[in-house]
mmCIF file of C-alpha atoms in Angstrom:
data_model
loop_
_atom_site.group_PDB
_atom_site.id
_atom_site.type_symbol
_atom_site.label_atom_id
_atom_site.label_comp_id
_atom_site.label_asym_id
_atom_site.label_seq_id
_atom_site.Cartn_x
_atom_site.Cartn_y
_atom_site.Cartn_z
ATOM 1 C CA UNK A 1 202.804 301.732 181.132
ATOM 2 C CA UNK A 2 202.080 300.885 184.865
ATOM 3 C CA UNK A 3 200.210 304.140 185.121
ATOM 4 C CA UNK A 4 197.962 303.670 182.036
ATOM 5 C CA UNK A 5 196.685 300.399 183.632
ATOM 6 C CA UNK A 6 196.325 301.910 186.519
ATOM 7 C CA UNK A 7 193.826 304.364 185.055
ATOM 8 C CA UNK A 8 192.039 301.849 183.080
ATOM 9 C CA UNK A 9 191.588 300.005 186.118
ATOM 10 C CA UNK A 10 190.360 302.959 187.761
ATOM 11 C CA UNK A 11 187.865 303.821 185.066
ATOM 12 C CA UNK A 12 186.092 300.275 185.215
ATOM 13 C CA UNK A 13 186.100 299.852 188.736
ATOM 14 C CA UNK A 14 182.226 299.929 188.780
ATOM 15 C CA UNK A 15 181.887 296.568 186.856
ATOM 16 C CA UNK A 16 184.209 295.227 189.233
ATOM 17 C CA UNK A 17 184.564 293.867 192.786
ATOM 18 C CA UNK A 18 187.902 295.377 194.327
ATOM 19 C CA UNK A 19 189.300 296.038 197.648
ATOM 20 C CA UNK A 20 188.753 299.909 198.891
ATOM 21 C CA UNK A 21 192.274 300.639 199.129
ATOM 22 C CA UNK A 22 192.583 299.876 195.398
ATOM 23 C CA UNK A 23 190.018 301.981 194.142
ATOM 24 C CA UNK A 24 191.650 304.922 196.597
ATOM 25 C CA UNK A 25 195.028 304.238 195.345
ATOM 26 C CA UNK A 26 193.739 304.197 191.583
ATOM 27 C CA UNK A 27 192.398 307.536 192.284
ATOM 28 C CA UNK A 28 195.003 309.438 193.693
ATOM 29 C CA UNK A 29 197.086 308.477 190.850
ATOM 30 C CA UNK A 30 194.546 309.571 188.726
ATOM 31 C CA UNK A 31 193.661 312.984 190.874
ATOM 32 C CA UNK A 32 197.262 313.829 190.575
ATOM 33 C CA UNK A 33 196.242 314.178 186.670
ATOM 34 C CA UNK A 34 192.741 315.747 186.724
ATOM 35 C CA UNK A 35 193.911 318.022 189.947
ATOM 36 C CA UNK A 36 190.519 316.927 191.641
ATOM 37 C CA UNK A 37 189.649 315.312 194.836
ATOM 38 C CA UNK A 38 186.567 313.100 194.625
ATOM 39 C CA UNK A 39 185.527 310.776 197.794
ATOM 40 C CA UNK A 40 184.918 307.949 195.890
ATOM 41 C CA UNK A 41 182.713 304.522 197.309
ATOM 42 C CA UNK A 42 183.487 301.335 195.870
ATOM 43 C CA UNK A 43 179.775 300.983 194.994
ATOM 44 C CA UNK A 44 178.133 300.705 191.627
ATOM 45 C CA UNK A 45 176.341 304.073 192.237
ATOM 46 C CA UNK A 46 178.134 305.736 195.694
ATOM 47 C CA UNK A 47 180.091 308.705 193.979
ATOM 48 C CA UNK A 48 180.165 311.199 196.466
ATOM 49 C CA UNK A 49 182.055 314.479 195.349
ATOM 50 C CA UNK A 50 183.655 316.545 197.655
ATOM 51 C CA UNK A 51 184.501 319.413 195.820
ATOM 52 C CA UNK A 52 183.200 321.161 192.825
ATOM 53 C CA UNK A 53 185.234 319.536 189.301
ATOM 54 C CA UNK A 54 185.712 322.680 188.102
ATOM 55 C CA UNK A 55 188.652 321.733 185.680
ATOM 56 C CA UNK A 56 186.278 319.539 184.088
ATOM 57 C CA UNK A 57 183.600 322.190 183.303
ATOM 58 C CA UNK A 58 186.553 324.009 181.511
ATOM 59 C CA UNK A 59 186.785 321.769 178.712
ATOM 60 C CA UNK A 60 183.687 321.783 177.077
ATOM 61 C CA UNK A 61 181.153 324.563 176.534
ATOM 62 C CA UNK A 62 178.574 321.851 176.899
ATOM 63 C CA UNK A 63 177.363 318.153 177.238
ATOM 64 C CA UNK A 64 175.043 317.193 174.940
ATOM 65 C CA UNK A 65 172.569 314.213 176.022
ATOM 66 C CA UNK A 66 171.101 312.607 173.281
ATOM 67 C CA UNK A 67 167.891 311.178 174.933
ATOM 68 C CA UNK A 68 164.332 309.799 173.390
ATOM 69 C CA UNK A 69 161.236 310.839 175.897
ATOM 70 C CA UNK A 70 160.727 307.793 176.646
ATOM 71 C CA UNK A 71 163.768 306.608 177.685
ATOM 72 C CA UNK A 72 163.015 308.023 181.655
ATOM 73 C CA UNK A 73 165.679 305.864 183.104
ATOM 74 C CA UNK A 74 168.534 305.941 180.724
ATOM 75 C CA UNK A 75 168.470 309.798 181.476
ATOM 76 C CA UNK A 76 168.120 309.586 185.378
ATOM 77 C CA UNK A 77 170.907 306.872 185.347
ATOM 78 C CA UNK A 78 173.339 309.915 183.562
ATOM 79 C CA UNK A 79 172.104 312.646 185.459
ATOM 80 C CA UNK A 80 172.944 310.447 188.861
ATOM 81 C CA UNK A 81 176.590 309.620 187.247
ATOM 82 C CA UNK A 82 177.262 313.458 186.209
ATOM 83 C CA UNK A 83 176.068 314.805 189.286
ATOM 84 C CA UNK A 84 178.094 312.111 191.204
ATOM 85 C CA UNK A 85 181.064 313.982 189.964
ATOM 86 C CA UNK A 86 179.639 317.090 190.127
ATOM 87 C CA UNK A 87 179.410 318.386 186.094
ATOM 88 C CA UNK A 88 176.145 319.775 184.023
ATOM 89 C CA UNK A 89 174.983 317.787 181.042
ATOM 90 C CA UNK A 90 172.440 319.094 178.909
ATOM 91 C CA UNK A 91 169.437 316.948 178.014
ATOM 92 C CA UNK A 92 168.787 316.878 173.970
ATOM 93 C CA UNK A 93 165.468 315.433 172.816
ATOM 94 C CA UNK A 94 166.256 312.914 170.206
ATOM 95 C CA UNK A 95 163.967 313.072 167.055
ATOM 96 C CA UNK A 96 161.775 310.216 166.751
ATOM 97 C CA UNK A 97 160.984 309.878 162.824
ATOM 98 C CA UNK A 98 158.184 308.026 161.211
ATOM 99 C CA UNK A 99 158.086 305.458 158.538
ATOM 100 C CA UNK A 100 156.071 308.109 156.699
ATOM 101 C CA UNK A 101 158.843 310.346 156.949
ATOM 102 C CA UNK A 102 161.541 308.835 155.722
ATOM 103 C CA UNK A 103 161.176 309.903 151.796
ATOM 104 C CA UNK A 104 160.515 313.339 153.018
ATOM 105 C CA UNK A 105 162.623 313.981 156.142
ATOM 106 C CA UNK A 106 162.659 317.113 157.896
ATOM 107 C CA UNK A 107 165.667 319.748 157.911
ATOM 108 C CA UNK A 108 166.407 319.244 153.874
ATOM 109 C CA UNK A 109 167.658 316.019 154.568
ATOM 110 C CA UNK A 110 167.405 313.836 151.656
ATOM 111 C CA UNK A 111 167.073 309.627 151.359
ATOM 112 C CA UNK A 112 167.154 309.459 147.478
ATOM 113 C CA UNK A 113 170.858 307.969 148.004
ATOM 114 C CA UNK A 114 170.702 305.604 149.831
ATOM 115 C CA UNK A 115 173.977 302.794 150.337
ATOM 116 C CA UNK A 116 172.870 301.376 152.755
ATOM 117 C CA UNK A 117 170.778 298.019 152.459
ATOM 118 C CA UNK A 118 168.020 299.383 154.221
ATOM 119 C CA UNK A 119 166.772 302.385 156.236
ATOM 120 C CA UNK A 120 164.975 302.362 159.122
ATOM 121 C CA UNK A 121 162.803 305.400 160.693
ATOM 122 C CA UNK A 122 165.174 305.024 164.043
ATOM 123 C CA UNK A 123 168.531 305.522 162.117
ATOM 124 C CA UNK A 124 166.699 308.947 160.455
ATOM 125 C CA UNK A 125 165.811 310.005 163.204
ATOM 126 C CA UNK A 126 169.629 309.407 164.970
ATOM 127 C CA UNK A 127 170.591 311.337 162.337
ATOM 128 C CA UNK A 128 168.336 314.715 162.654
ATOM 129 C CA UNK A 129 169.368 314.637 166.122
ATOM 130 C CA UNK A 130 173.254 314.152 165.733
ATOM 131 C CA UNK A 131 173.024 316.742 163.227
ATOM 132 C CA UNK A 132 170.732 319.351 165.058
ATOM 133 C CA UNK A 133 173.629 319.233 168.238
ATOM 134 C CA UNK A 134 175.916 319.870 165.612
ATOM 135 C CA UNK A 135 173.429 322.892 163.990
ATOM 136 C CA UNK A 136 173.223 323.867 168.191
ATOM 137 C CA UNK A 137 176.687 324.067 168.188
ATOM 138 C CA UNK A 138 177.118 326.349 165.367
ATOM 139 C CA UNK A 139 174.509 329.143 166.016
ATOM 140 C CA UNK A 140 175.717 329.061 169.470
ATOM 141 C CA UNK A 141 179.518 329.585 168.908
ATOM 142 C CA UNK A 142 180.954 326.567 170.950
ATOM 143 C CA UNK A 143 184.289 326.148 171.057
ATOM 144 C CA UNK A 144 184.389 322.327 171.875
ATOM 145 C CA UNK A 145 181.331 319.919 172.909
ATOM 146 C CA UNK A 146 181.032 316.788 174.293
ATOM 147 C CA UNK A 147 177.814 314.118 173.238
ATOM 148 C CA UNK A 148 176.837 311.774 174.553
ATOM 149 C CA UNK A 149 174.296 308.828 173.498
ATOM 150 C CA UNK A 150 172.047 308.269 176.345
ATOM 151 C CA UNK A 151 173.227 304.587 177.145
ATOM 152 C CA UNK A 152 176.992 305.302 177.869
ATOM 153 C CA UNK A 153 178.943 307.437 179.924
ATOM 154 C CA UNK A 154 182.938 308.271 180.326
ATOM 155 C CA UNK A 155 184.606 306.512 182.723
ATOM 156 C CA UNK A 156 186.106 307.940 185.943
ATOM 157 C CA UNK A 157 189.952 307.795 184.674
ATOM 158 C CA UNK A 158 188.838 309.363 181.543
ATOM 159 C CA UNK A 159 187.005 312.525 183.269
ATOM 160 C CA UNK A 160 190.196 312.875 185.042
ATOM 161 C CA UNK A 161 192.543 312.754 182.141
ATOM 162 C CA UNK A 162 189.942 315.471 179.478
ATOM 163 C CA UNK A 163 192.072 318.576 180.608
ATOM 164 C CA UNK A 164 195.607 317.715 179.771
ATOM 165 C CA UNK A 165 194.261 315.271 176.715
ATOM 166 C CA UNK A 166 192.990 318.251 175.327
ATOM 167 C CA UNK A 167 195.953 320.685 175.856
ATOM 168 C CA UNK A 168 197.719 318.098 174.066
ATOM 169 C CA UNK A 169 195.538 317.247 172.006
ATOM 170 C CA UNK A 170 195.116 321.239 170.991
ATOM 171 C CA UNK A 171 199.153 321.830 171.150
ATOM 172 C CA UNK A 172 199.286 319.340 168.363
ATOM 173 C CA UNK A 173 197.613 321.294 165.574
ATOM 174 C CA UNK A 174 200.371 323.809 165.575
ATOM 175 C CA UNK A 175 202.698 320.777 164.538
ATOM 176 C CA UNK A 176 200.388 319.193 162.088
ATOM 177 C CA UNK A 177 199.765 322.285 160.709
ATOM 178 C CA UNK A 178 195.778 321.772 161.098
ATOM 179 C CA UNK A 179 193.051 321.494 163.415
ATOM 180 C CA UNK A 180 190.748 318.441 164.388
ATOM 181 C CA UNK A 181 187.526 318.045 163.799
ATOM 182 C CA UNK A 182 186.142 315.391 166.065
ATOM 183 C CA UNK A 183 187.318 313.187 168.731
ATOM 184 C CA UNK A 184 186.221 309.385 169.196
ATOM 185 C CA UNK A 185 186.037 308.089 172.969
ATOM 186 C CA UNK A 186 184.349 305.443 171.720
ATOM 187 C CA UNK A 187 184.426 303.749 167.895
ATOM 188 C CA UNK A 188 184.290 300.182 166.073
ATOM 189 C CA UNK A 189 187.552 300.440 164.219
ATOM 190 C CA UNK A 190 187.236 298.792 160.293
ATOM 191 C CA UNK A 191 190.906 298.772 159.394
ATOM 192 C CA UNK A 192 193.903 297.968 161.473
ATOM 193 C CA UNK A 193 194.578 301.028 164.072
ATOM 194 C CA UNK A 194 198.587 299.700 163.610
ATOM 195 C CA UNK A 195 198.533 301.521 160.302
ATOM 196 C CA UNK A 196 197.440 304.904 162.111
ATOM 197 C CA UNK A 197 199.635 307.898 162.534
ATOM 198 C CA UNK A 198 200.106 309.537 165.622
ATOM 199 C CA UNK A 199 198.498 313.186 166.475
ATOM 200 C CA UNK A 200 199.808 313.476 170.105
ATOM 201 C CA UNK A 201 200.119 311.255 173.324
ATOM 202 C CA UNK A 202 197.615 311.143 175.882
ATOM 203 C CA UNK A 203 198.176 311.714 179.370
ATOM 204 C CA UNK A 204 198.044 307.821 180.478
ATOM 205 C CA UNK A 205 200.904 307.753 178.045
ATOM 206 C CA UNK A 206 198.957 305.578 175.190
ATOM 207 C CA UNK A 207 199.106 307.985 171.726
ATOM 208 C CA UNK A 208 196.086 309.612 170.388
ATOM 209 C CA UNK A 209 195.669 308.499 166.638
ATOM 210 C CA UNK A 210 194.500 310.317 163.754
ATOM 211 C CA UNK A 211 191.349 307.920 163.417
ATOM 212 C CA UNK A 212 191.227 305.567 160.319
ATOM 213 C CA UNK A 213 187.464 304.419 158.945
ATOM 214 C CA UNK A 214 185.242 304.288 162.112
ATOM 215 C CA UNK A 215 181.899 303.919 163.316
ATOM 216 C CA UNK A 216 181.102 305.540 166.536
ATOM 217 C CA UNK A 217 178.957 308.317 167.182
ATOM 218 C CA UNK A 218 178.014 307.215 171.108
ATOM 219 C CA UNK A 219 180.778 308.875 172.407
ATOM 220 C CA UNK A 220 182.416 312.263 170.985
ATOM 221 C CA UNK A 221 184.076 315.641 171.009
ATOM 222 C CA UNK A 222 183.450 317.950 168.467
ATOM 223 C CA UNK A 223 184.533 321.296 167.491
ATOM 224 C CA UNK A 224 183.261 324.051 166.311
ATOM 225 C CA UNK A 225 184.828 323.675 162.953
ATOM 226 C CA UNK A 226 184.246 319.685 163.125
ATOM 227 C CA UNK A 227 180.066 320.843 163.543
ATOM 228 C CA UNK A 228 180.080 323.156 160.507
ATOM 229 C CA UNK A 229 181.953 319.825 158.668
ATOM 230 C CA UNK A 230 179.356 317.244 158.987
ATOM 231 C CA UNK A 231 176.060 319.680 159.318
ATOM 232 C CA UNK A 232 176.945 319.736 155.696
ATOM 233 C CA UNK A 233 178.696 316.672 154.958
ATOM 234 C CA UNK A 234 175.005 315.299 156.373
ATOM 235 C CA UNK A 235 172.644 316.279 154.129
ATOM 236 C CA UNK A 236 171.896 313.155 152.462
ATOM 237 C CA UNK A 237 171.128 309.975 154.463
ATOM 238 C CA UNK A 238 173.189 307.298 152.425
ATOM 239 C CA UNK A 239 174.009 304.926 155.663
ATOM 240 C CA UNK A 240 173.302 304.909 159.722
ATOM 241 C CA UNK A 241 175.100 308.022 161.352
ATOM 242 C CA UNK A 242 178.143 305.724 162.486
ATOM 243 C CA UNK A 243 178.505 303.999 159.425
ATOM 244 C CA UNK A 244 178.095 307.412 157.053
ATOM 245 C CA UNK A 245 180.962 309.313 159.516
ATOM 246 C CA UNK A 246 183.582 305.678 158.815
ATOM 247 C CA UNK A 247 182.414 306.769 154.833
ATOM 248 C CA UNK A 248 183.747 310.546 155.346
ATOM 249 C CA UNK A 249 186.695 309.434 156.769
ATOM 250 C CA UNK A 250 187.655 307.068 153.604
ATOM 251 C CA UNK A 251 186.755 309.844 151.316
ATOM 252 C CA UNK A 252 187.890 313.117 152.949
ATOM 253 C CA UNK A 253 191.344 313.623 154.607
ATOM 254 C CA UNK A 254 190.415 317.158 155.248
ATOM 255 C CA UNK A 255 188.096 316.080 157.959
ATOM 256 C CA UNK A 256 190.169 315.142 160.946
ATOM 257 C CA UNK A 257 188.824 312.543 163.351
ATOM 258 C CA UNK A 258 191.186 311.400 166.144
ATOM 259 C CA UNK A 259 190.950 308.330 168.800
ATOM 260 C CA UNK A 260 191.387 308.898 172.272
ATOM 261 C CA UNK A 261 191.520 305.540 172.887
ATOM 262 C CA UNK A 262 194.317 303.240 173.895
ATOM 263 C CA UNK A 263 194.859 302.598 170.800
ATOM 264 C CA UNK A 264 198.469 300.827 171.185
ATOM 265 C CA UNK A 265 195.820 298.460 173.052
ATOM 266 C CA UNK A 266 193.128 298.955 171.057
ATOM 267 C CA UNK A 267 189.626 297.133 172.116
ATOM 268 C CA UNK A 268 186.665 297.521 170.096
ATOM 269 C CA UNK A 269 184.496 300.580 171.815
ATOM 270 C CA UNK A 270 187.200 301.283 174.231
ATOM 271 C CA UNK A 271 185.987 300.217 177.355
ATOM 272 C CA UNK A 272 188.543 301.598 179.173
ATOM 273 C CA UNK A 273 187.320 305.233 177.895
ATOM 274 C CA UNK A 274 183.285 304.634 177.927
ATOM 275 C CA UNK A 275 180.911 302.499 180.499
ATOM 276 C CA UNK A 276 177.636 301.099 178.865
ATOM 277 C CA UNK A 277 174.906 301.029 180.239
ATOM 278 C CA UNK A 278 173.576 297.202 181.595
ATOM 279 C CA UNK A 279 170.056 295.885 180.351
ATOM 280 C CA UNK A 280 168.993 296.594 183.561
ATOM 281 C CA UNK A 281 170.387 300.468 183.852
ATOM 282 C CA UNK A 282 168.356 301.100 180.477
ATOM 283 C CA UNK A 283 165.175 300.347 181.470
ATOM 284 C CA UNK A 284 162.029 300.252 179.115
ATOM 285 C CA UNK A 285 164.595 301.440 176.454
ATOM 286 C CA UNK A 286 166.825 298.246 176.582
ATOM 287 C CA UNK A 287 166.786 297.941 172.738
ATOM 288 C CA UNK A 288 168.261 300.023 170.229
ATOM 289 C CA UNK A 289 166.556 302.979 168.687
ATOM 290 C CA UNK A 290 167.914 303.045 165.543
ATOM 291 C CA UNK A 291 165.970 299.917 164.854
ATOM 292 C CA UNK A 292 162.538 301.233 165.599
ATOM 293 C CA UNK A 293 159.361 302.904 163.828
ATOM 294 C CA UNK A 294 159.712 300.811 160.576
ATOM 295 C CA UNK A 295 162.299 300.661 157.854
ATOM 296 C CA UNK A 296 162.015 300.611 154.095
ATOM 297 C CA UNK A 297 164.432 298.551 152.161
ATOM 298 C CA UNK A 298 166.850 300.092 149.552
ATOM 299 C CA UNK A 299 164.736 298.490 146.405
ATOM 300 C CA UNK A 300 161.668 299.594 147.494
ATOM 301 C CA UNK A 301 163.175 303.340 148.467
ATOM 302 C CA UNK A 302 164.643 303.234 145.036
ATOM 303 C CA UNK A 303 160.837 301.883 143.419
ATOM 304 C CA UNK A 304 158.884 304.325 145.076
ATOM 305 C CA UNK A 305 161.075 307.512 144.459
ATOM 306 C CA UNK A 306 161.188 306.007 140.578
ATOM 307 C CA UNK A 307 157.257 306.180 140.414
ATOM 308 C CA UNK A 308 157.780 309.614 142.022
ATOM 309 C CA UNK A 309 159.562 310.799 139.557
ATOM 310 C CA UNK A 310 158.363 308.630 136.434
ATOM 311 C CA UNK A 311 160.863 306.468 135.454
ATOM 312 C CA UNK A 312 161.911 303.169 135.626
ATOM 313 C CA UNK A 313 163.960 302.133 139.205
ATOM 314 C CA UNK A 314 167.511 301.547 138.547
ATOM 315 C CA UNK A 315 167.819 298.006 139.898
ATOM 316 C CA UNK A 316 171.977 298.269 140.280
ATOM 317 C CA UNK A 317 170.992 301.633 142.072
#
């Protein structure tokens, strides 16, 4: 296990002060995984790559960036960390829904079943834009994507480690006998990750689970198969995007989530896999987005779409 910790060390050296010759040694260990050389500074934004990582643009056909227009600094901070290191993310525009728009959302979504205790214009428009990456994804054939919320990014030990996770990760499906669907970096775990069956080991020697209930949509891999899965699985908005994918999971063992995370040591959002963002980094957009542009509750959804429709509201809706 010496050479997990070393990685994890490695991957949140940033938030930390540590001699040079630690960081150096961390990385070597962890270049002798990735097959990359990186001159790295032990400076909270001194990356300095020395070579193009071309292993790592081999594992995904593209980084999504799920980013709101306002949020200037929240991109610039990612764009300074992936060209640090010397990969191409791709800026998405996240959809910013109105109030007005949440009992007629765009894309056929629909709110008329809602679970959730309330529903605000932010979530719905989280939603559209997770869902349009995964629509992207489709028309354009990808094999396997990466996105990314605009507030996080992977740490350094996990860049290293995405090609040989995901040739083991891939190898596995001939045993199982089926392929995955999504991969969390990143997730709030609601039931005990003891009870989860391992899909494959990683290459920091910590097993890669087949995911139990879930939230976590800040930090993912998807598949081509996984996209066409919850572009339809998402056509109602019954809970926030996080929340609705821990639902699937409960309900549908044909969708296959996994955990890259150490999940033998499992934290809560896996900060040994994902940096976030300080208050500071974020800028203007310190808050949360889901949060913004209103919200209606679920009694007054329920009232409105019953005078809609004529009849009386179902108050144990």
């Amino acid at each position: 296990m010496m050479k997990s910790q070393k990685l994890g060390a490695f991957g949140r050296f940033r938030t930390r002060k540590v001699q040079a010759w630690t960081v150096l040694a961390a990385f070597f260990v962890g270049a002798l995984v990735g097959g990359l050389m990186i001159e790295l500074v032990a400076q909270r934004h001194e990356r300095q790559p020395t070579k193009a990582v071309t292993s790592f643009r081999n594992v995904f056909d593209k980084i999504y960036i799920m980013n709101m227009d306002q949020c200037v600094q929240r991109w610039e901070m990612t764009k300074k960390y992936a060209d640090a290191i010397g990969i191409d993310v791709y800026r998405w525009p996240a959809y910013q829904a109105k109030k007005e728009e949440i009992m007629n959302p765009p894309d056929g979504i629909s709110t008329r079943n809602l679970q959730h205790d309330y529903i605000a214009a932010g979530a719905l428009g989280n939603c559209i834009s997770h869902r349009r990456i995964w629509k992207d994804v489709i028309d354009k054939g990808y094999r396997r994507v990466l996105v990314l919320e605009d507030d996080v990014f992977l740490t350094n030990g996990t860049w290293l480690q995405l090609p040989e996770l995901f040739r083991l990760i891939d190898e596995a499906q001939e045993i199982h006998k089926k392929a995955w669907h999504y991969v969390f970096f990143r997730r709030n775990a609601i039931r005990n990750v003891r009870d989860e069956k391992v899909w494959s080991m990683s290459p920091s020697g910590h097993p890669v689970t087949i995911a139990g209930p879930s939230w976590g949509t800040a930090a993912y891999a998807v598949s081509q198969a996984g996209a066409r899965f919850l572009h339809d699985e998402y056509t109602e908005f019954k809970w926030p995007v996080d929340v609705q994918m821990a639902e699937l999971e409960k309900r549908n063992r044909d969708f296959i989530s996994l955990s890259a995370c150490y999940n033998d040591e499992f934290k809560n959002m896996c900060p040994e896999n994902v940096l976030e963002y300080s208050k500071a980094e974020k800028g203007n957009c310190s808050g949360s987005g889901t949060q913004q542009g209103g919200r209606i509750t679920k009694e007054e959804l329920a009232r409105k779409y019953a005078e809609i429709d004529g009849v009386a509201a179902d108050p144990k809706r």
